[in-house]
PDB file of C-alpha atoms in Angstrom:
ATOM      1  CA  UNK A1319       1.787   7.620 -21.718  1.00 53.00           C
ATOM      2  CA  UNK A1320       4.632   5.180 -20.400  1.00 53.00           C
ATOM      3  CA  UNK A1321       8.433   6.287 -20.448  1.00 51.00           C
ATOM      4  CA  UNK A1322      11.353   4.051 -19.663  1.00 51.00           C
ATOM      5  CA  UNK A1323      14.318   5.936 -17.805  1.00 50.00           C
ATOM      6  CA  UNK A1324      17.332   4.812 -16.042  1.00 47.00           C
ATOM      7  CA  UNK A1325      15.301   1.408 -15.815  1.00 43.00           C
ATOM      8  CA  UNK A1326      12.547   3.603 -14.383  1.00 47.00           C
ATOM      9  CA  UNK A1327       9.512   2.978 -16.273  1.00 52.00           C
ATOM     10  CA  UNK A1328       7.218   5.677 -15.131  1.00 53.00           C
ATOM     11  CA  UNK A1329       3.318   6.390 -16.416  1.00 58.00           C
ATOM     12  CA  UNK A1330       1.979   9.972 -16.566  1.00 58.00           C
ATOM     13  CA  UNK A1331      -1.585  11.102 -16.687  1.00 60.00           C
ATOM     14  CA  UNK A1332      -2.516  14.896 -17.103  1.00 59.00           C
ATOM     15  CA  UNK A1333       0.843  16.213 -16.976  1.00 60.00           C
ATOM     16  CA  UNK A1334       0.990  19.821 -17.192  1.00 62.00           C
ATOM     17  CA  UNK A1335       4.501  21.107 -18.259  1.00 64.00           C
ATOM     18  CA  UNK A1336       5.075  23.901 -16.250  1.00 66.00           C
ATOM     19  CA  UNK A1337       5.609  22.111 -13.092  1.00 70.00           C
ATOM     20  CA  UNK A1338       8.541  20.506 -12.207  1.00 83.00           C
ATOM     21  CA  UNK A1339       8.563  16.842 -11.089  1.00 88.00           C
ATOM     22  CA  UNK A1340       9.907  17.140  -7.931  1.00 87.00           C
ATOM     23  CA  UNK A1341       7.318  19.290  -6.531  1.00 87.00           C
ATOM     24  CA  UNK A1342       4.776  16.794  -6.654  1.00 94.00           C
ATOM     25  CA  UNK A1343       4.003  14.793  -3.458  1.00 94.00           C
ATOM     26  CA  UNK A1344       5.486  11.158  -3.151  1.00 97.00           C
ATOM     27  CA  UNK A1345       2.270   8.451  -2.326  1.00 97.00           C
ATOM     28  CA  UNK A1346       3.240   5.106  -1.203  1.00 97.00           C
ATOM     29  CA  UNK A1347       0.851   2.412  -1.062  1.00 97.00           C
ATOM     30  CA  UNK A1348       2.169   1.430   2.439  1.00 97.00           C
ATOM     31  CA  UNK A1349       0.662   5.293   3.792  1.00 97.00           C
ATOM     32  CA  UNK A1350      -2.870   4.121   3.770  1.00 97.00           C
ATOM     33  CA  UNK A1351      -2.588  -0.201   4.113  1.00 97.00           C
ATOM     34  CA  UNK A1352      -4.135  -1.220   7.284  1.00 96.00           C
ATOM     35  CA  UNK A1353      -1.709  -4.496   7.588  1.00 95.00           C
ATOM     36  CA  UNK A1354       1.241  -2.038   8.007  1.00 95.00           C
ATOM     37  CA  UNK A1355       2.095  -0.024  11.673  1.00 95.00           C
ATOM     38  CA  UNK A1356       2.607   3.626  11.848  1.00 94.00           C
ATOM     39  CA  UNK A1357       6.195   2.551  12.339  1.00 93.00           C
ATOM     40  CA  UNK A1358       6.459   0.134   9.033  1.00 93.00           C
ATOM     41  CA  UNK A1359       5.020   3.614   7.354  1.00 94.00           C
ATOM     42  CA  UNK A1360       1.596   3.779   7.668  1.00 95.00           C
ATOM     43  CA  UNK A1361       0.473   7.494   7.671  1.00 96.00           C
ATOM     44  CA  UNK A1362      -3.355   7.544   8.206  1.00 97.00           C
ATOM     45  CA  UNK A1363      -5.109   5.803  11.048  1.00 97.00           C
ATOM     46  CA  UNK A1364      -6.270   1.871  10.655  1.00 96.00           C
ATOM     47  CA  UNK A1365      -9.984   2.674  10.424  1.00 97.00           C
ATOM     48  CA  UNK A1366      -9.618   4.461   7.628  1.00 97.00           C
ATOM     49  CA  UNK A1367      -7.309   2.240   5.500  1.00 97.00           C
ATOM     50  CA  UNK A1368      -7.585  -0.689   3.485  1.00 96.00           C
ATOM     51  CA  UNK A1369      -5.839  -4.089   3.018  1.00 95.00           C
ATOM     52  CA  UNK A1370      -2.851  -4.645   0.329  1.00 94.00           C
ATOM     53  CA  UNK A1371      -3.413  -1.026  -1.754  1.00 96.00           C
ATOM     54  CA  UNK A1372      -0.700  -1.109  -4.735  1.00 96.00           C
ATOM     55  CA  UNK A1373       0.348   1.713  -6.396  1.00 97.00           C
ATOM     56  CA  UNK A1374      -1.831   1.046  -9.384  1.00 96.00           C
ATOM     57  CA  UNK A1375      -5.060   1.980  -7.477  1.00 96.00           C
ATOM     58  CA  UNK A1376      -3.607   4.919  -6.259  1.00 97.00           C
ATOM     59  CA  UNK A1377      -3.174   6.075  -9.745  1.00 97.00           C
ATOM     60  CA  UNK A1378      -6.423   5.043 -10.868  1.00 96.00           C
ATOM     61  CA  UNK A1379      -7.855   7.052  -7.913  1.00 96.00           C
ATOM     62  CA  UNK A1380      -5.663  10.131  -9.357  1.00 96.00           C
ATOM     63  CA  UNK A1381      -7.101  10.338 -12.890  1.00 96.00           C
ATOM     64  CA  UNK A1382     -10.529   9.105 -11.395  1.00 94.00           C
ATOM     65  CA  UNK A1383      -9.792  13.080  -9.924  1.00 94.00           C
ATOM     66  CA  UNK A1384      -8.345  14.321 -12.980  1.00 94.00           C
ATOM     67  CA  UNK A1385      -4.970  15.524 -10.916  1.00 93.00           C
ATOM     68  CA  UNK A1386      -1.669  15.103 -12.062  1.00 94.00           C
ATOM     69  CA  UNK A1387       0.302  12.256 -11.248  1.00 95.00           C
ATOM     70  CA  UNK A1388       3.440   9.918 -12.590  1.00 96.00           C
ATOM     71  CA  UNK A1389       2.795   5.983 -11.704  1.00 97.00           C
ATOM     72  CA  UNK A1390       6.911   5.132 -11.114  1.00 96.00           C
ATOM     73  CA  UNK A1391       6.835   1.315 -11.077  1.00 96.00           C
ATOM     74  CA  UNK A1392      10.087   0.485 -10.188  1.00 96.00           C
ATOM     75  CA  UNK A1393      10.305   2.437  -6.709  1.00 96.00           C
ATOM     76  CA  UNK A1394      10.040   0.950  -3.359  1.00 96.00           C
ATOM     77  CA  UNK A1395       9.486   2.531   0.115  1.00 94.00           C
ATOM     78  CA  UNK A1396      12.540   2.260   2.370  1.00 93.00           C
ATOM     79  CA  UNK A1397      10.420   0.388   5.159  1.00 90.00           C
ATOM     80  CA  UNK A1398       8.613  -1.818   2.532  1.00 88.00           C
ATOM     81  CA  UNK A1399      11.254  -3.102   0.078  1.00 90.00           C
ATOM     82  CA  UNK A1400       9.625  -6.033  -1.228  1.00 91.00           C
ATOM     83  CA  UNK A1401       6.599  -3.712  -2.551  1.00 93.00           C
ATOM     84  CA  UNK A1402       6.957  -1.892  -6.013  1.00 96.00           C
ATOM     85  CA  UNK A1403       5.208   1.276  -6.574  1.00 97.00           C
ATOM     86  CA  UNK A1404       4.705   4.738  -6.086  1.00 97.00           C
ATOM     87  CA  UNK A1405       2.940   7.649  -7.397  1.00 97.00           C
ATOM     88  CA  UNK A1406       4.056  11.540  -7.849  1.00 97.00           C
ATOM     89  CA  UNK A1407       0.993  13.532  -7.092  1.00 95.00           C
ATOM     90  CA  UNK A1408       0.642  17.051  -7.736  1.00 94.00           C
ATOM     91  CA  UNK A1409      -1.422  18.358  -5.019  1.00 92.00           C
ATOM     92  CA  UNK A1410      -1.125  22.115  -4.859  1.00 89.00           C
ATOM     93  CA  UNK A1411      -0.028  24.148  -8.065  1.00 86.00           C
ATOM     94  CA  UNK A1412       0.165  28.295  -6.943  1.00 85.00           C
ATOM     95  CA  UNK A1413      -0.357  27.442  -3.333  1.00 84.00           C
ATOM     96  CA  UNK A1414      -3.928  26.377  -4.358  1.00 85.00           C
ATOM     97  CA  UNK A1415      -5.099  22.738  -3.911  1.00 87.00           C
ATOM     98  CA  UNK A1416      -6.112  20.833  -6.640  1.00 84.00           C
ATOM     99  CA  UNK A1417      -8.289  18.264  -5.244  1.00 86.00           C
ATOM    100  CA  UNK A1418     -11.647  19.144  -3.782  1.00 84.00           C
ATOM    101  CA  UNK A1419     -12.031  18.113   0.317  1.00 85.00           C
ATOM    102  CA  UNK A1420      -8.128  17.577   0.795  1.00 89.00           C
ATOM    103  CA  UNK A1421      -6.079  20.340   1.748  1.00 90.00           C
ATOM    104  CA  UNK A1422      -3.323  18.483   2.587  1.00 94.00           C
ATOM    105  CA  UNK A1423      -1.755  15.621   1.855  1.00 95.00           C
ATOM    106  CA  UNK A1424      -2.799  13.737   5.055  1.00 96.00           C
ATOM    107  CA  UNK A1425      -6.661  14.506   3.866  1.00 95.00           C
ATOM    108  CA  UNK A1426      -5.920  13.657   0.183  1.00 96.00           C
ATOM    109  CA  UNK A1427      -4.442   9.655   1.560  1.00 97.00           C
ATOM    110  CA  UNK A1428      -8.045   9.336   3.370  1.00 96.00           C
ATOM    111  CA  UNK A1429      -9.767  10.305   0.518  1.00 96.00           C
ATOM    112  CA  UNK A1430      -7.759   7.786  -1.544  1.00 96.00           C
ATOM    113  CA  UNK A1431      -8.187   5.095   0.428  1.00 96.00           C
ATOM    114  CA  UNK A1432     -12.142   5.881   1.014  1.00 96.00           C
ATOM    115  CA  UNK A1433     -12.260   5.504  -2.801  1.00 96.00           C
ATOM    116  CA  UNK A1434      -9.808   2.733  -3.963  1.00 95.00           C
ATOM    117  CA  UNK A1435     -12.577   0.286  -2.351  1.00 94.00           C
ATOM    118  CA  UNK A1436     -14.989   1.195  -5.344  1.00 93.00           C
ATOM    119  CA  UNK A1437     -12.583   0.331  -7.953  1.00 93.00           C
ATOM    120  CA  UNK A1438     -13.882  -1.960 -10.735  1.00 89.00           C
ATOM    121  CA  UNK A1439     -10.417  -3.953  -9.741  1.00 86.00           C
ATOM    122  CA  UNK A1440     -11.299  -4.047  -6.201  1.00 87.00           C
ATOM    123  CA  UNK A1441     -14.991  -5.321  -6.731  1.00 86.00           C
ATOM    124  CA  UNK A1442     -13.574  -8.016  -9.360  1.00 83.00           C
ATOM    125  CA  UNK A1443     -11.098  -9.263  -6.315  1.00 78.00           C
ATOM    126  CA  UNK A1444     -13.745  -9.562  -3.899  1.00 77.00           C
ATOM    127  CA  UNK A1445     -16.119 -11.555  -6.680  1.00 80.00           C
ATOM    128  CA  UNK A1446     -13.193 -14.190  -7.086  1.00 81.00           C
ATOM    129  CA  UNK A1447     -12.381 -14.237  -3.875  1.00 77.00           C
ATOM    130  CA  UNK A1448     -15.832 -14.856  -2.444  1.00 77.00           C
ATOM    131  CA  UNK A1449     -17.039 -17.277  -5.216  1.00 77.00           C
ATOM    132  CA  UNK A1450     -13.342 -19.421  -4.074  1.00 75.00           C
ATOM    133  CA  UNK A1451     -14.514 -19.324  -0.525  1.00 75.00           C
ATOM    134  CA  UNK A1452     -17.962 -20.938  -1.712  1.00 73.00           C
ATOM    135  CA  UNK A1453     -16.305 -23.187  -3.475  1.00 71.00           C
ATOM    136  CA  UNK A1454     -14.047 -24.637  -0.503  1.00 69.00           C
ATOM    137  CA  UNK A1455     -16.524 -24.479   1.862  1.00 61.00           C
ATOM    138  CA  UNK A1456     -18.174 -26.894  -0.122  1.00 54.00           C
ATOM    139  CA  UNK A1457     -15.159 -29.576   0.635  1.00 49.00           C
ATOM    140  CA  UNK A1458     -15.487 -32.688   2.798  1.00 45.00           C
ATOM    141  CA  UNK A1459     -15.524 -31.575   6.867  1.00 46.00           C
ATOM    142  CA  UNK A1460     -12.470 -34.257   7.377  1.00 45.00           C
ATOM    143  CA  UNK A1461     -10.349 -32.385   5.230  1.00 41.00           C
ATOM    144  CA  UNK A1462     -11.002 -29.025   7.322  1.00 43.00           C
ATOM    145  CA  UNK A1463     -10.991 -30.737  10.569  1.00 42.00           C
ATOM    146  CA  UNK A1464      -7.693 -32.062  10.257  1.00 42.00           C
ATOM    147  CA  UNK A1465      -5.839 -29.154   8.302  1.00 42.00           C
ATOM    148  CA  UNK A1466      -6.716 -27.019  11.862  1.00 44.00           C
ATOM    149  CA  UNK A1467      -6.061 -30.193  14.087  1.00 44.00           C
ATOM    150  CA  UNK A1468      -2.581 -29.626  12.977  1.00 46.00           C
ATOM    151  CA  UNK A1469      -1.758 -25.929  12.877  1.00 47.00           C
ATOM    152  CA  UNK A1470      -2.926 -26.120  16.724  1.00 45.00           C
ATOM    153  CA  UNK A1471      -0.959 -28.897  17.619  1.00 49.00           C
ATOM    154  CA  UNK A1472       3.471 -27.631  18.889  1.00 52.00           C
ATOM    155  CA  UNK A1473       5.817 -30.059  16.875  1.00 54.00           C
ATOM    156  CA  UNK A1474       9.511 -29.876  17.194  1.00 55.00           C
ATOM    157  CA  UNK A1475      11.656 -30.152  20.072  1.00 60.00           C
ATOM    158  CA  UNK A1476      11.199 -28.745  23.634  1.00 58.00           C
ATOM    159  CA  UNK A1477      13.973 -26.061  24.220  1.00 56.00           C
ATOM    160  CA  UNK A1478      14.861 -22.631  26.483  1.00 56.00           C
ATOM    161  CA  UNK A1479      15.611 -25.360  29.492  1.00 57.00           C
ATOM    162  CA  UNK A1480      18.945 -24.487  29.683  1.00 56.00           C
ATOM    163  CA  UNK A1481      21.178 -25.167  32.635  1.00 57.00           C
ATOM    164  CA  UNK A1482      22.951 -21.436  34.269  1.00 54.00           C
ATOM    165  CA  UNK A1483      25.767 -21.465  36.433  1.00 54.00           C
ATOM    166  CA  UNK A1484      25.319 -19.951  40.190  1.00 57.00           C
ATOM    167  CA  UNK A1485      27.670 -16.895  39.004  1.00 59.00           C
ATOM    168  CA  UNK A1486      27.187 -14.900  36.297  1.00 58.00           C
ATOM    169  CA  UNK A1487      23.962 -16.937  35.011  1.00 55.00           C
ATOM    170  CA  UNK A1488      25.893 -17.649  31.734  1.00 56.00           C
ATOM    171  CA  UNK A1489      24.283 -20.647  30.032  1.00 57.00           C
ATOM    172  CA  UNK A1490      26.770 -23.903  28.890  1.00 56.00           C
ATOM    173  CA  UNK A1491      26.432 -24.987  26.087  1.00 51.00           C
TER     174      UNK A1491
END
């Protein structure tokens, strides 16, 4: 079911209505991609996350579980603005967990991103993605050799010779 709120459009999956909203648990794709640092938001360690998660997969991964979650769409994390996405997770309803093998949250983001590899979405992606590759490695070697003759070559002007004065080593300009 998809609501529109505020300019929030938000989809729900296995809502039960005695909980409130805001006691679910806030996911952000950026917890568990393995492109991000700990300090861009990244909250599980690099060996056990995966490249370019969205918010989407996460949710897929939720009803995969059968746990309740809201998909909000038009949410960003503060480190990560350019990224939409994030998904309200209930995790624990009665002080009780509701996924099997995560206890806490920290468990339940490993888990996710251990599974969001196995998505039909995911597999698709890597089909396409190797059957391009194929398809440009069969191009002419002149036209690789001199795309990478150029990224390794410096262009533009010299620069950080400047000239400092004996006192104060300010630079003139």
């Amino acid at each position: 079911m998809s609501t529109t709120t505020n300019d929030v459009t938000t989809t729900t999956a296995n809502l039960p209505t005695d909980v409130d909203i805001k006691k679910y648990q806030i996911i952000y794709p950026v917890y568990i991609d393995k492109t991000k640092t700990i300090g861009d938001g990244r909250r599980i360690p690099k060996s056990k996350c995966i490249e370019n998660p969205t918010a989407a997969e996460i949710a897929d991964i939720c009803a995969f579980l059968k746990i309740p979650y809201v998909l909000e769409r038009e949410k960003r994390h503060p480190h990560d603005p350019f990224v939409f996405g994030r998904v309200r997770v209930l995790l624990k309803k009665d002080h009780e967990s509701q996924v099997e093998d995560a206890k806490s949250k920290h468990q339940f983001l490993i888990k996710v991103a251990s599974l969001i590899p196995r998505l039909e979405s995911r597999l698709k992606k890597q089909e396409t993605t190797t059957t391009t590759e194929k398809t440009k490695g069969t191009s002419s070697p002149a036209t690789t050799t001199s795309s990478t003759s150029t990224a390794s070559s410096k262009g533009g002007k010299g620069g950080g010779n400047k000239k400092t004065s004996g006192k104060g080593g300010k630079k003139h300009r």
